[in-house]
Short mmCIF file of C-alpha atoms in Angstrom, two decimals:
data_model
loop_
_atom_site.label_atom_id
_atom_site.label_comp_id
_atom_site.label_asym_id
_atom_site.label_seq_id
_atom_site.Cartn_x
_atom_site.Cartn_y
_atom_site.Cartn_z
CA UNK A 28 0.00 0.00 0.00
CA UNK A 29 2.86 2.38 0.87
CA UNK A 30 4.40 1.71 -2.56
CA UNK A 31 1.09 2.43 -4.33
CA UNK A 32 0.78 5.70 -2.48
CA UNK A 33 4.32 6.60 -3.49
CA UNK A 34 3.54 5.86 -7.13
CA UNK A 35 0.38 7.94 -6.92
CA UNK A 36 2.26 10.86 -5.40
CA UNK A 37 4.95 10.58 -8.04
CA UNK A 38 2.35 10.49 -10.81
CA UNK A 39 0.59 13.53 -9.37
CA UNK A 40 3.92 15.32 -9.15
CA UNK A 41 4.67 14.51 -12.80
CA UNK A 42 1.24 15.80 -13.86
CA UNK A 43 1.76 19.02 -11.91
CA UNK A 44 5.21 19.52 -13.42
CA UNK A 45 3.87 18.93 -16.92
CA UNK A 46 1.02 21.36 -16.34
CA UNK A 47 3.46 23.93 -15.00
CA UNK A 48 5.69 23.40 -18.03
CA UNK A 49 2.76 23.94 -20.39
CA UNK A 50 1.76 27.08 -18.52
CA UNK A 51 5.32 28.32 -18.65
CA UNK A 52 5.78 27.60 -22.33
CA UNK A 53 2.44 29.04 -23.49
CA UNK A 54 1.75 32.45 -21.98
CA UNK A 55 -1.78 33.51 -21.19
CA UNK A 56 -2.30 36.20 -23.81
CA UNK A 57 -4.16 39.48 -23.61
CA UNK A 58 -4.64 41.89 -26.52
CA UNK A 59 -5.71 45.50 -26.98
CA UNK A 60 -6.41 46.27 -30.66
CA UNK A 61 -7.14 49.85 -31.65
CA UNK A 62 -8.08 51.36 -35.00
CA UNK A 63 -8.95 55.01 -35.53
CA UNK A 64 -9.47 56.68 -38.91
CA UNK A 65 -9.71 60.12 -37.31
CA UNK A 66 -6.75 62.11 -36.06
CA UNK A 67 -8.24 65.45 -35.11
CA UNK A 68 -8.96 68.70 -36.89
CA UNK A 69 -5.47 69.09 -38.40
CA UNK A 70 -5.37 65.66 -40.09
CA UNK A 71 -7.09 64.00 -43.01
CA UNK A 72 -9.19 60.92 -42.22
CA UNK A 73 -7.57 57.57 -42.95
CA UNK A 74 -9.46 54.96 -44.95
CA UNK A 75 -8.29 51.62 -43.63
CA UNK A 76 -7.15 51.94 -40.00
CA UNK A 77 -10.32 50.43 -38.57
CA UNK A 78 -10.22 47.62 -41.12
CA UNK A 79 -6.59 46.90 -40.22
CA UNK A 80 -7.59 46.67 -36.56
CA UNK A 81 -10.49 44.34 -37.29
CA UNK A 82 -8.21 42.02 -39.25
CA UNK A 83 -5.61 41.94 -36.50
CA UNK A 84 -8.26 41.36 -33.82
CA UNK A 85 -9.80 38.47 -35.77
CA UNK A 86 -6.37 36.98 -36.45
CA UNK A 87 -5.31 37.05 -32.79
CA UNK A 88 -8.56 35.36 -31.77
CA UNK A 89 -8.35 32.74 -34.51
CA UNK A 90 -4.64 31.94 -34.60
CA UNK A 91 -2.92 34.01 -31.94
CA UNK A 92 -4.03 32.17 -28.82
CA UNK A 93 -6.05 35.10 -27.43
CA UNK A 94 -9.40 34.23 -25.87
CA UNK A 95 -12.29 36.50 -26.82
CA UNK A 96 -12.74 37.60 -23.21
CA UNK A 97 -9.08 38.62 -23.04
CA UNK A 98 -9.23 40.91 -26.11
CA UNK A 99 -10.48 44.46 -26.51
CA UNK A 100 -11.24 45.99 -29.91
CA UNK A 101 -11.57 49.79 -29.98
CA UNK A 102 -12.68 51.45 -33.21
CA UNK A 103 -12.70 55.26 -33.48
CA UNK A 104 -12.70 55.62 -29.70
CA UNK A 105 -10.72 58.14 -27.69
CA UNK A 106 -7.71 58.14 -25.37
CA UNK A 107 -9.87 57.68 -22.27
CA UNK A 108 -11.31 54.48 -23.75
CA UNK A 109 -7.77 53.37 -24.64
CA UNK A 110 -6.48 53.79 -21.08
CA UNK A 111 -9.58 52.19 -19.57
CA UNK A 112 -9.33 49.12 -21.82
CA UNK A 113 -5.61 48.79 -21.09
CA UNK A 114 -6.29 49.00 -17.35
CA UNK A 115 -8.89 46.22 -17.62
CA UNK A 116 -6.40 43.98 -19.40
CA UNK A 117 -3.71 44.75 -16.82
CA UNK A 118 -6.12 43.62 -14.12
CA UNK A 119 -6.62 40.37 -16.01
CA UNK A 120 -2.84 39.95 -16.34
CA UNK A 121 -2.35 40.35 -12.59
CA UNK A 122 -5.04 37.76 -11.89
CA UNK A 123 -3.41 35.29 -14.30
CA UNK A 124 0.01 35.82 -12.73
CA UNK A 125 -1.49 35.25 -9.29
CA UNK A 126 -2.54 31.82 -10.58
CA UNK A 127 1.06 31.10 -11.52
CA UNK A 128 0.61 31.65 -15.26
CA UNK A 129 3.08 33.32 -17.57
CA UNK A 130 1.45 36.21 -19.39
CA UNK A 131 1.79 38.22 -22.59
CA UNK A 132 0.19 41.57 -23.41
CA UNK A 133 -0.15 42.65 -27.04
CA UNK A 134 -1.07 46.24 -27.95
CA UNK A 135 -1.78 46.98 -31.61
CA UNK A 136 -2.62 50.45 -32.93
CA UNK A 137 -3.48 51.62 -36.44
CA UNK A 138 -4.18 55.30 -36.94
CA UNK A 139 -2.65 58.76 -36.88
CA UNK A 140 0.42 59.78 -34.92
CA UNK A 141 1.74 63.32 -34.71
CA UNK A 142 3.94 65.42 -32.45
CA UNK A 143 5.01 62.41 -30.40
CA UNK A 144 1.48 61.14 -29.71
CA UNK A 145 -1.01 58.64 -31.04
CA UNK A 146 -3.99 60.66 -32.21
CA UNK A 147 -7.38 59.15 -31.38
CA UNK A 148 -9.82 61.66 -32.78
CA UNK A 149 -9.33 64.89 -30.85
CA UNK A 150 -7.55 63.09 -28.00
CA UNK A 151 -3.98 61.82 -27.79
CA UNK A 152 -1.85 59.14 -26.13
CA UNK A 153 1.74 60.28 -25.64
CA UNK A 154 4.17 57.77 -27.10
CA UNK A 155 6.76 58.00 -24.35
CA UNK A 156 4.08 57.69 -21.67
CA UNK A 157 2.74 54.60 -23.42
CA UNK A 158 6.24 53.11 -23.56
CA UNK A 159 6.73 53.73 -19.83
CA UNK A 160 3.39 52.14 -19.04
CA UNK A 161 4.14 49.07 -21.13
CA UNK A 162 7.60 48.79 -19.56
CA UNK A 163 5.96 48.72 -16.13
CA UNK A 164 3.02 46.49 -17.14
CA UNK A 165 2.67 43.30 -15.06
CA UNK A 166 2.87 40.92 -18.07
CA UNK A 167 6.01 38.84 -18.59
CA UNK A 168 6.08 39.76 -22.28
CA UNK A 169 4.78 43.04 -23.69
CA UNK A 170 4.49 43.54 -27.44
CA UNK A 171 3.53 46.89 -28.98
CA UNK A 172 2.77 47.07 -32.71
CA UNK A 173 2.19 50.61 -33.96
CA UNK A 174 1.09 51.31 -37.53
CA UNK A 175 1.16 55.08 -37.81
CA UNK A 176 3.20 57.91 -39.29
CA UNK A 177 6.55 58.58 -37.59
CA UNK A 178 5.88 55.81 -35.10
CA UNK A 179 9.59 54.97 -35.22
CA UNK A 180 10.09 57.81 -32.72
CA UNK A 181 9.19 55.23 -30.07
CA UNK A 182 12.19 53.04 -31.00
CA UNK A 183 14.82 55.79 -31.04
CA UNK A 184 16.60 54.24 -28.09
CA UNK A 185 19.60 52.01 -27.58
CA UNK A 186 19.07 48.72 -29.38
CA UNK A 187 16.59 50.09 -31.91
CA UNK A 188 17.25 49.12 -35.50
CA UNK A 189 15.90 49.89 -38.93
CA UNK A 190 16.77 46.56 -40.46
CA UNK A 191 14.83 43.39 -41.14
CA UNK A 192 16.95 40.58 -39.73
CA UNK A 193 18.37 39.82 -36.30
CA UNK A 194 19.22 36.63 -34.45
CA UNK A 195 17.52 35.27 -31.35
CA UNK A 196 19.02 32.38 -29.46
CA UNK A 197 16.28 29.74 -29.16
CA UNK A 198 17.78 27.96 -26.18
CA UNK A 199 15.05 28.64 -23.61
CA UNK A 200 11.88 30.20 -25.04
CA UNK A 201 9.91 29.87 -21.83
CA UNK A 202 12.30 32.21 -20.07
CA UNK A 203 11.84 35.17 -22.44
CA UNK A 204 10.66 38.30 -20.66
CA UNK A 205 10.59 41.95 -21.59
CA UNK A 206 9.29 44.54 -24.04
CA UNK A 207 9.25 44.41 -27.84
CA UNK A 208 8.11 47.34 -30.00
CA UNK A 209 7.41 47.10 -33.72
CA UNK A 210 6.56 50.20 -35.73
CA UNK A 211 5.46 50.63 -39.32
CA UNK A 212 7.80 53.51 -40.18
CA UNK A 213 10.89 55.38 -39.10
CA UNK A 214 10.69 58.53 -36.99
CA UNK A 215 10.80 60.78 -40.07
CA UNK A 216 8.58 58.75 -42.41
CA UNK A 217 4.89 58.57 -43.21
CA UNK A 218 3.07 55.25 -43.01
CA UNK A 219 1.27 54.62 -46.27
CA UNK A 220 -2.06 53.03 -47.19
CA UNK A 221 -2.81 51.12 -50.38
CA UNK A 222 -6.06 51.55 -52.27
CA UNK A 223 -5.56 48.22 -54.02
CA UNK A 224 -4.77 46.28 -50.85
CA UNK A 225 -7.39 48.30 -48.95
CA UNK A 226 -5.08 48.32 -45.99
CA UNK A 227 -1.87 49.92 -44.85
CA UNK A 228 1.18 48.28 -46.41
CA UNK A 229 2.71 47.34 -43.07
CA UNK A 230 -0.41 45.88 -41.44
CA UNK A 231 -1.32 44.00 -44.61
CA UNK A 232 2.06 42.31 -44.86
CA UNK A 233 2.20 41.67 -41.11
CA UNK A 234 -1.22 39.99 -41.12
CA UNK A 235 -0.43 38.08 -44.32
CA UNK A 236 2.85 36.91 -42.79
CA UNK A 237 1.12 35.79 -39.60
CA UNK A 238 -1.34 33.77 -41.72
CA UNK A 239 1.52 31.73 -43.16
CA UNK A 240 3.56 33.72 -45.67
CA UNK A 241 6.25 34.39 -43.04
CA UNK A 242 6.50 30.73 -42.00
CA UNK A 243 9.76 30.04 -43.80
CA UNK A 244 10.66 27.17 -41.50
CA UNK A 245 7.47 25.34 -42.43
CA UNK A 246 6.79 24.29 -38.83
CA UNK A 247 3.28 25.74 -38.82
CA UNK A 248 4.22 28.51 -36.39
CA UNK A 249 5.01 32.14 -37.14
CA UNK A 250 7.30 33.83 -34.66
CA UNK A 251 7.38 37.51 -33.86
CA UNK A 252 10.63 38.05 -35.66
CA UNK A 253 9.68 35.95 -38.67
CA UNK A 254 6.59 38.14 -39.01
CA UNK A 255 8.54 41.37 -38.56
CA UNK A 256 11.28 40.42 -41.04
CA UNK A 257 8.63 39.50 -43.59
CA UNK A 258 6.63 42.70 -43.05
CA UNK A 259 9.80 44.79 -43.24
CA UNK A 260 10.97 43.35 -46.55
CA UNK A 261 7.57 43.51 -48.23
CA UNK A 262 6.73 47.00 -46.94
CA UNK A 263 10.03 48.44 -48.18
CA UNK A 264 9.62 46.73 -51.56
CA UNK A 265 6.02 47.88 -52.07
CA UNK A 266 6.68 51.50 -51.09
CA UNK A 267 10.04 51.93 -52.82
CA UNK A 268 8.49 53.59 -55.88
CA UNK A 269 5.74 55.50 -54.10
CA UNK A 270 5.53 59.29 -54.13
CA UNK A 271 6.23 59.35 -50.37
CA UNK A 272 9.34 57.20 -50.76
CA UNK A 273 10.25 53.89 -49.15
CA UNK A 274 8.80 53.15 -45.72
CA UNK A 275 11.09 51.37 -43.24
CA UNK A 276 9.51 49.55 -40.27
CA UNK A 277 11.57 49.55 -37.07
CA UNK A 278 11.88 47.38 -33.99
CA UNK A 279 13.13 47.71 -30.46
CA UNK A 280 13.45 44.84 -28.04
CA UNK A 281 14.54 44.45 -24.47
CA UNK A 282 14.21 40.78 -23.60
CA UNK A 283 15.65 39.02 -20.60
CA UNK A 284 16.43 35.40 -21.39
CA UNK A 285 16.47 33.81 -24.79
CA UNK A 286 14.00 32.60 -27.32
CA UNK A 287 11.78 33.73 -30.11
CA UNK A 288 8.08 34.35 -29.46
CA UNK A 289 5.41 32.47 -31.39
CA UNK A 290 2.66 34.89 -32.42
CA UNK A 291 0.41 32.61 -34.47
CA UNK A 292 0.04 28.85 -34.62
CA UNK A 293 -1.35 27.77 -37.98
CA UNK A 294 -2.04 24.30 -36.59
CA UNK A 295 -4.63 25.48 -34.04
CA UNK A 296 -7.48 25.24 -36.57
CA UNK A 297 -7.19 22.63 -39.27
CA UNK A 298 -8.54 25.00 -41.87
CA UNK A 299 -7.01 27.08 -44.60
CA UNK A 300 -5.65 26.62 -48.09
CA UNK A 301 -2.70 24.39 -49.00
CA UNK A 302 -0.67 25.20 -52.10
CA UNK A 303 0.95 21.84 -52.86
CA UNK A 304 4.53 21.26 -53.95
CA UNK A 305 3.31 20.39 -57.44
CA UNK A 306 1.89 23.91 -57.96
CA UNK A 307 4.09 26.32 -59.93
CA UNK A 308 6.41 28.66 -58.07
CA UNK A 309 5.47 32.32 -57.75
CA UNK A 310 3.46 34.83 -55.78
CA UNK A 311 -0.15 33.84 -55.04
CA UNK A 312 -2.72 36.43 -53.99
CA UNK A 313 -5.97 35.63 -52.19
CA UNK A 314 -8.77 38.13 -52.78
CA UNK A 315 -12.02 38.31 -50.82
CA UNK A 316 -15.43 39.05 -52.43
CA UNK A 317 -14.92 42.80 -51.87
CA UNK A 318 -11.82 42.75 -54.04
CA UNK A 319 -9.39 43.20 -51.13
CA UNK A 320 -6.18 41.16 -50.98
CA UNK A 321 -6.44 39.41 -47.60
CA UNK A 322 -3.23 37.37 -47.86
CA UNK A 323 -0.29 36.62 -50.10
CA UNK A 324 1.97 33.59 -50.44
CA UNK A 325 5.41 33.45 -52.03
CA UNK A 326 5.93 29.85 -53.11
CA UNK A 327 9.24 28.36 -54.16
CA UNK A 328 9.55 25.45 -56.59
CA UNK A 329 8.85 21.99 -55.13
CA UNK A 330 7.80 23.45 -51.79
CA UNK A 331 4.48 23.13 -50.00
CA UNK A 332 2.96 26.29 -48.49
CA UNK A 333 -0.14 26.82 -46.39
CA UNK A 334 -2.08 30.00 -45.68
CA UNK A 335 -4.51 29.97 -42.76
CA UNK A 336 -7.45 31.71 -44.43
CA UNK A 337 -10.72 32.03 -42.57
CA UNK A 338 -13.66 30.03 -43.96
CA UNK A 339 -15.02 31.59 -47.14
CA UNK A 340 -14.65 31.78 -50.91
CA UNK A 341 -11.60 33.51 -52.34
CA UNK A 342 -10.34 34.46 -55.76
CA UNK A 343 -6.82 33.08 -56.23
CA UNK A 344 -4.56 35.11 -58.48
CA UNK A 345 -1.08 34.29 -59.78
CA UNK A 346 0.61 36.94 -61.86
CA UNK A 347 2.70 35.93 -64.88
CA UNK A 348 4.75 38.24 -67.12
CA UNK A 349 2.08 38.35 -69.85
CA UNK A 350 -1.15 37.26 -68.17
CA UNK A 351 -2.93 36.25 -65.00
CA UNK A 352 -3.95 32.86 -63.68
CA UNK A 353 -7.27 33.23 -61.85
CA UNK A 354 -9.68 30.86 -60.13
CA UNK A 355 -11.85 30.32 -57.06
CA UNK A 356 -11.00 28.44 -53.88
CA UNK A 357 -13.35 27.63 -51.03
CA UNK A 358 -12.12 27.25 -47.48
CA UNK A 359 -14.48 25.29 -45.26
CA UNK A 360 -14.60 25.45 -41.50
CA UNK A 361 -12.37 22.87 -39.86
CA UNK A 362 -10.87 21.66 -43.17
CA UNK A 363 -7.74 22.36 -45.17
CA UNK A 364 -8.52 22.76 -48.85
CA UNK A 365 -5.91 21.95 -51.48
CA UNK A 366 -5.45 24.38 -54.36
CA UNK A 367 -5.57 22.72 -57.77
CA UNK A 368 -3.62 25.19 -59.87
CA UNK A 369 -4.58 23.41 -63.07
CA UNK A 370 -8.16 24.63 -62.56
CA UNK A 371 -7.09 28.27 -62.71
CA UNK A 372 -7.81 29.98 -66.01
CA UNK A 373 -5.65 32.31 -68.04
CA UNK A 374 -6.92 35.88 -68.09
CA UNK A 375 -5.66 39.24 -69.38
CA UNK A 376 -4.46 41.87 -66.92
CA UNK A 377 -7.71 43.77 -67.53
CA UNK A 378 -9.54 41.01 -65.62
CA UNK A 379 -7.50 41.57 -62.47
CA UNK A 380 -10.00 41.14 -59.57
CA UNK A 381 -8.12 43.77 -57.58
CA UNK A 382 -7.44 46.29 -60.33
CA UNK A 383 -11.05 46.08 -61.44
CA UNK A 384 -12.53 46.55 -57.99
CA UNK A 385 -15.17 49.23 -57.41
CA UNK A 386 -14.13 52.73 -56.34
CA UNK A 387 -12.65 52.76 -52.87
CA UNK A 388 -15.28 54.99 -51.32
CA UNK A 389 -18.15 52.78 -52.40
CA UNK A 390 -16.55 49.35 -52.10
CA UNK A 391 -14.87 49.70 -48.74
CA UNK A 392 -16.77 52.15 -46.64
CA UNK A 393 -20.40 51.93 -47.81
CA UNK A 394 -22.49 50.79 -44.87
CA UNK A 395 -26.14 50.51 -43.85
CA UNK A 396 -27.63 51.62 -40.55
CA UNK A 397 -31.02 50.85 -39.05
CA UNK A 398 -32.54 53.18 -36.49
CA UNK A 399 -35.50 53.40 -34.13
CA UNK A 400 -36.79 56.98 -33.94
CA UNK A 401 -38.90 58.99 -31.56
CA UNK A 402 -39.87 62.63 -32.06
CA UNK A 403 -42.36 65.44 -31.96
CA UNK A 404 -44.06 67.21 -34.88
CA UNK A 405 -45.63 70.68 -34.70
CA UNK A 406 -46.58 73.66 -36.89
CA UNK A 407 -45.20 77.14 -36.32
CA UNK A 408 -48.63 78.78 -36.84
CA UNK A 409 -50.64 78.65 -33.58
CA UNK A 410 -54.17 78.59 -35.13
CA UNK A 411 -53.05 75.78 -37.40
CA UNK A 412 -51.77 73.78 -34.41
CA UNK A 413 -55.01 74.26 -32.51
CA UNK A 414 -57.66 73.77 -35.20
CA UNK A 415 -56.21 72.15 -38.32
CA UNK A 416 -53.11 70.02 -37.75
CA UNK A 417 -52.29 69.09 -34.18
CA UNK A 418 -48.86 68.79 -32.56
CA UNK A 419 -48.15 65.08 -32.47
CA UNK A 420 -45.58 62.69 -30.98
CA UNK A 421 -44.02 60.32 -33.53
CA UNK A 422 -42.47 56.84 -33.59
CA UNK A 423 -40.74 55.39 -36.62
CA UNK A 424 -37.92 53.59 -38.39
CA UNK A 425 -35.02 54.97 -40.40
CA UNK A 426 -32.52 53.35 -42.77
CA UNK A 427 -29.28 55.08 -43.73
CA UNK A 428 -26.82 54.38 -46.53
CA UNK A 429 -23.43 55.82 -45.63
CA UNK A 430 -20.60 56.91 -47.99
CA UNK A 431 -22.54 55.94 -51.14
CA UNK A 432 -22.30 59.16 -53.16
CA UNK A 433 -19.06 60.27 -51.52
CA UNK A 434 -17.15 59.96 -48.27
CA UNK A 435 -19.12 61.11 -45.20
CA UNK A 436 -22.37 61.64 -47.10
CA UNK A 437 -25.47 59.77 -45.97
CA UNK A 438 -28.71 58.93 -47.76
CA UNK A 439 -31.60 58.33 -45.33
CA UNK A 440 -35.07 56.82 -45.76
CA UNK A 441 -37.55 57.24 -42.92
CA UNK A 442 -41.14 56.54 -41.99
CA UNK A 443 -42.96 57.80 -38.85
CA UNK A 444 -46.45 57.56 -37.49
CA UNK A 445 -48.24 59.59 -34.83
CA UNK A 446 -51.78 59.64 -33.49
CA UNK A 447 -53.84 61.21 -30.74
CA UNK A 448 -57.43 61.89 -29.71
CA UNK A 449 -58.80 65.44 -29.66
CA UNK A 450 -62.01 67.48 -29.58
CA UNK A 451 -62.83 70.01 -32.27
CA UNK A 452 -63.95 73.40 -30.96
CA UNK A 453 -65.17 75.89 -33.57
CA UNK A 454 -67.55 78.91 -33.36
CA UNK A 455 -70.22 76.95 -35.19
CA UNK A 456 -69.35 73.44 -34.00
CA UNK A 457 -68.09 72.14 -30.68
CA UNK A 458 -67.60 68.91 -28.80
CA UNK A 459 -66.75 66.82 -31.86
CA UNK A 460 -64.40 64.03 -30.78
CA UNK A 461 -62.00 62.69 -33.38
CA UNK A 462 -58.67 60.89 -33.85
CA UNK A 463 -55.91 62.81 -35.59
CA UNK A 464 -53.27 60.67 -37.36
CA UNK A 465 -50.10 61.71 -39.11
CA UNK A 466 -47.93 59.60 -41.43
CA UNK A 467 -44.61 60.92 -42.75
CA UNK A 468 -42.42 59.21 -45.34
CA UNK A 469 -39.21 60.98 -46.23
CA UNK A 470 -35.74 60.83 -47.70
CA UNK A 471 -32.72 62.98 -46.80
CA UNK A 472 -29.28 63.58 -48.22
CA UNK A 473 -26.90 64.86 -45.54
CA UNK A 474 -23.20 65.60 -45.16
CA UNK A 475 -21.40 64.60 -41.95
CA UNK A 476 -18.25 65.96 -40.27
CA UNK A 477 -16.75 63.22 -38.05
CA UNK A 478 -14.99 64.69 -35.01
CA UNK A 479 -13.98 61.61 -33.08
CA UNK A 480 -17.06 60.21 -31.38
CA UNK A 481 -19.23 63.18 -32.35
CA UNK A 482 -20.37 63.89 -35.92
CA UNK A 483 -22.50 66.95 -36.72
CA UNK A 484 -24.49 66.85 -39.97
CA UNK A 485 -26.70 69.00 -42.17
CA UNK A 486 -28.70 68.26 -45.30
CA UNK A 487 -31.87 68.51 -47.38
CA UNK A 488 -35.03 66.47 -46.97
CA UNK A 489 -38.18 65.73 -48.97
CA UNK A 490 -41.16 64.39 -47.07
CA UNK A 491 -44.63 63.17 -47.99
CA UNK A 492 -47.19 63.94 -45.27
CA UNK A 493 -50.57 62.25 -44.86
CA UNK A 494 -52.86 63.85 -42.25
CA UNK A 495 -56.22 62.33 -41.32
CA UNK A 496 -59.01 63.49 -39.01
CA UNK A 497 -61.35 60.60 -38.19
CA UNK A 498 -64.53 61.73 -36.39
CA UNK A 499 -66.22 59.39 -33.93
CA UNK A 500 -69.58 60.60 -35.18
CA UNK A 501 -70.18 58.34 -38.19
CA UNK A 502 -72.37 60.98 -39.83
CA UNK A 503 -69.39 63.27 -40.28
CA UNK A 504 -66.99 62.55 -43.18
CA UNK A 505 -63.35 61.92 -42.39
CA UNK A 506 -60.94 64.65 -43.43
CA UNK A 507 -57.80 63.76 -45.36
CA UNK A 508 -54.89 65.83 -46.69
CA UNK A 509 -51.62 64.69 -48.30
CA UNK A 510 -48.78 66.85 -49.62
CA UNK A 511 -45.06 66.84 -50.52
CA UNK A 512 -42.98 69.13 -48.30
CA UNK A 513 -39.33 70.15 -48.86
CA UNK A 514 -37.14 70.95 -45.91
CA UNK A 515 -33.79 71.01 -44.12
CA UNK A 516 -32.36 68.72 -41.46
CA UNK A 517 -29.49 69.15 -39.00
CA UNK A 518 -28.23 67.34 -35.95
CA UNK A 519 -25.39 65.46 -34.35
CA UNK A 520 -24.43 61.80 -33.95
CA UNK A 521 -22.77 60.47 -30.83
CA UNK A 522 -21.17 57.01 -31.05
CA UNK A 523 -22.03 55.00 -27.94
CA UNK A 524 -20.34 51.73 -28.96
CA UNK A 525 -18.69 50.35 -32.07
CA UNK A 526 -22.00 49.75 -33.87
CA UNK A 527 -24.47 51.86 -31.88
CA UNK A 528 -25.05 55.60 -32.25
CA UNK A 529 -27.38 58.05 -30.53
CA UNK A 530 -28.58 60.92 -32.73
CA UNK A 531 -30.35 64.16 -31.94
CA UNK A 532 -31.81 66.12 -34.87
CA UNK A 533 -34.09 68.96 -35.92
CA UNK A 534 -36.08 69.40 -39.15
CA UNK A 535 -37.92 72.36 -40.65
CA UNK A 536 -40.28 72.05 -43.63
CA UNK A 537 -42.44 74.17 -45.89
CA UNK A 538 -46.04 73.09 -46.59
CA UNK A 539 -48.50 74.57 -49.10
CA UNK A 540 -52.09 74.14 -47.92
CA UNK A 541 -54.57 74.75 -50.77
CA UNK A 542 -57.96 73.68 -49.40
CA UNK A 543 -60.46 76.60 -49.49
CA UNK A 544 -57.53 79.02 -49.74
CA UNK A 545 -53.82 78.87 -50.35
CA UNK A 546 -51.77 79.11 -47.19
CA UNK A 547 -48.01 78.80 -46.74
CA UNK A 548 -47.26 76.91 -43.56
CA UNK A 549 -44.12 75.74 -41.84
CA UNK A 550 -43.61 72.89 -39.43
CA UNK A 551 -40.76 71.56 -37.31
CA UNK A 552 -39.77 68.19 -35.94
CA UNK A 553 -37.43 67.31 -33.10
CA UNK A 554 -36.28 63.73 -32.83
CA UNK A 555 -33.87 61.23 -31.32
CA UNK A 556 -32.60 58.02 -32.91
CA UNK A 557 -30.82 54.92 -31.70
CA UNK A 558 -29.08 53.45 -34.74
CA UNK A 559 -27.23 50.19 -35.35
CA UNK A 560 -24.59 49.83 -38.05
CA UNK A 561 -25.20 46.63 -40.01
#
């Protein structure tokens, strides 16, 4: 019996040691991902920062070992939101460390940077203050990835380099601790976006590398420095001939211990697209239904490459000197599809699925919103309000199409209904009870001015009004009047969450009343909307 107990204790000890080794080797990961297209009044809005952040957030959840509850995605939010989200993650890090877990904190930012600060709308996060906070953060490993103009100012310290390759001794990866900073550009360079990629160059190549293009060892894992070296080389190559000049990503690292850091594990989900060794060598591009290049793969002869695409249907493109090879590939959930290059068709360059994509404003940013509205309708003329058309509360629905005609323009369609009971009092008639009903159907074209979370707007509106007076006395005929009314609308949006907005607005309209006599009337509406971006 004593021997059995000893074996049981030994087995339990082995299990505990193995569990501790697993915990030590695989850090508990936390991620703050931020994308902001707005940089304040003295900057021009970016087009793809939010999209870059969404891609990175999805990638970290799918392949980067970050649990959904340990990730925060901030889109067009301000510095206060940034600090609050970071504080929440730091609290989670401390709790994980108290359980004996090794931890890693990843902070990714895509947006404007100017005068030594990240610009989140009209607010700012000072770069040096952020570096000090990350240096003091409780996580064992802290990784900052900044895709913004002149972000290399954060790496202008001892050990910072503007070069793609450096060696890391892989002797003891579980002992690595410290701070690593990757930036998209040097301290005196602009970070550039690509209309064809529909992303920034750096973030696109970083994400593409993390999906498999940077996995040169073929072990199914992409390390931090594999990803950086890949993003560096491709970013420099793609921007070399641009009007702004070549863009050079930078890095700074201060690691205690040895070992590279695995950022994505392509083996976590057995899904993606395999380009077999029998496929021709060359650069393969994978294009989503919007026409955006979501990943690239540089394949050598007689080598097998895999890209961890999310489930969906993609256009595969391989560019030859005189033509394209194009075809479709479907990636199914939980399965690795194999690309059959022989099924691709030859096509002229004019059929390029990226080159022939719709205009950037319409293809990328067009979005629908659905809103629930409440308001109040009233005429300016007091006798009209009292005897002809009553002041009426309204409830309705509104649909908005954003960025369709041009950036920051919105096309709205709305319908509202109001009703109330009243008593008609006239010199010749009195005590006539009736129900007054009002139906409005309208469309508006408005221009918005995004200022961080707040966006004022102004525009023109055309409305069709139907007003009905239904008497309770069946002997009296119902009264009905319908008319088109032009008007103006103004108001302000306030973004509550990523997809929810609260709107306050005012409308004024002109109405021509031509029963018995022509009368020019005016009416106003005040309203509030809660809208959801689809």
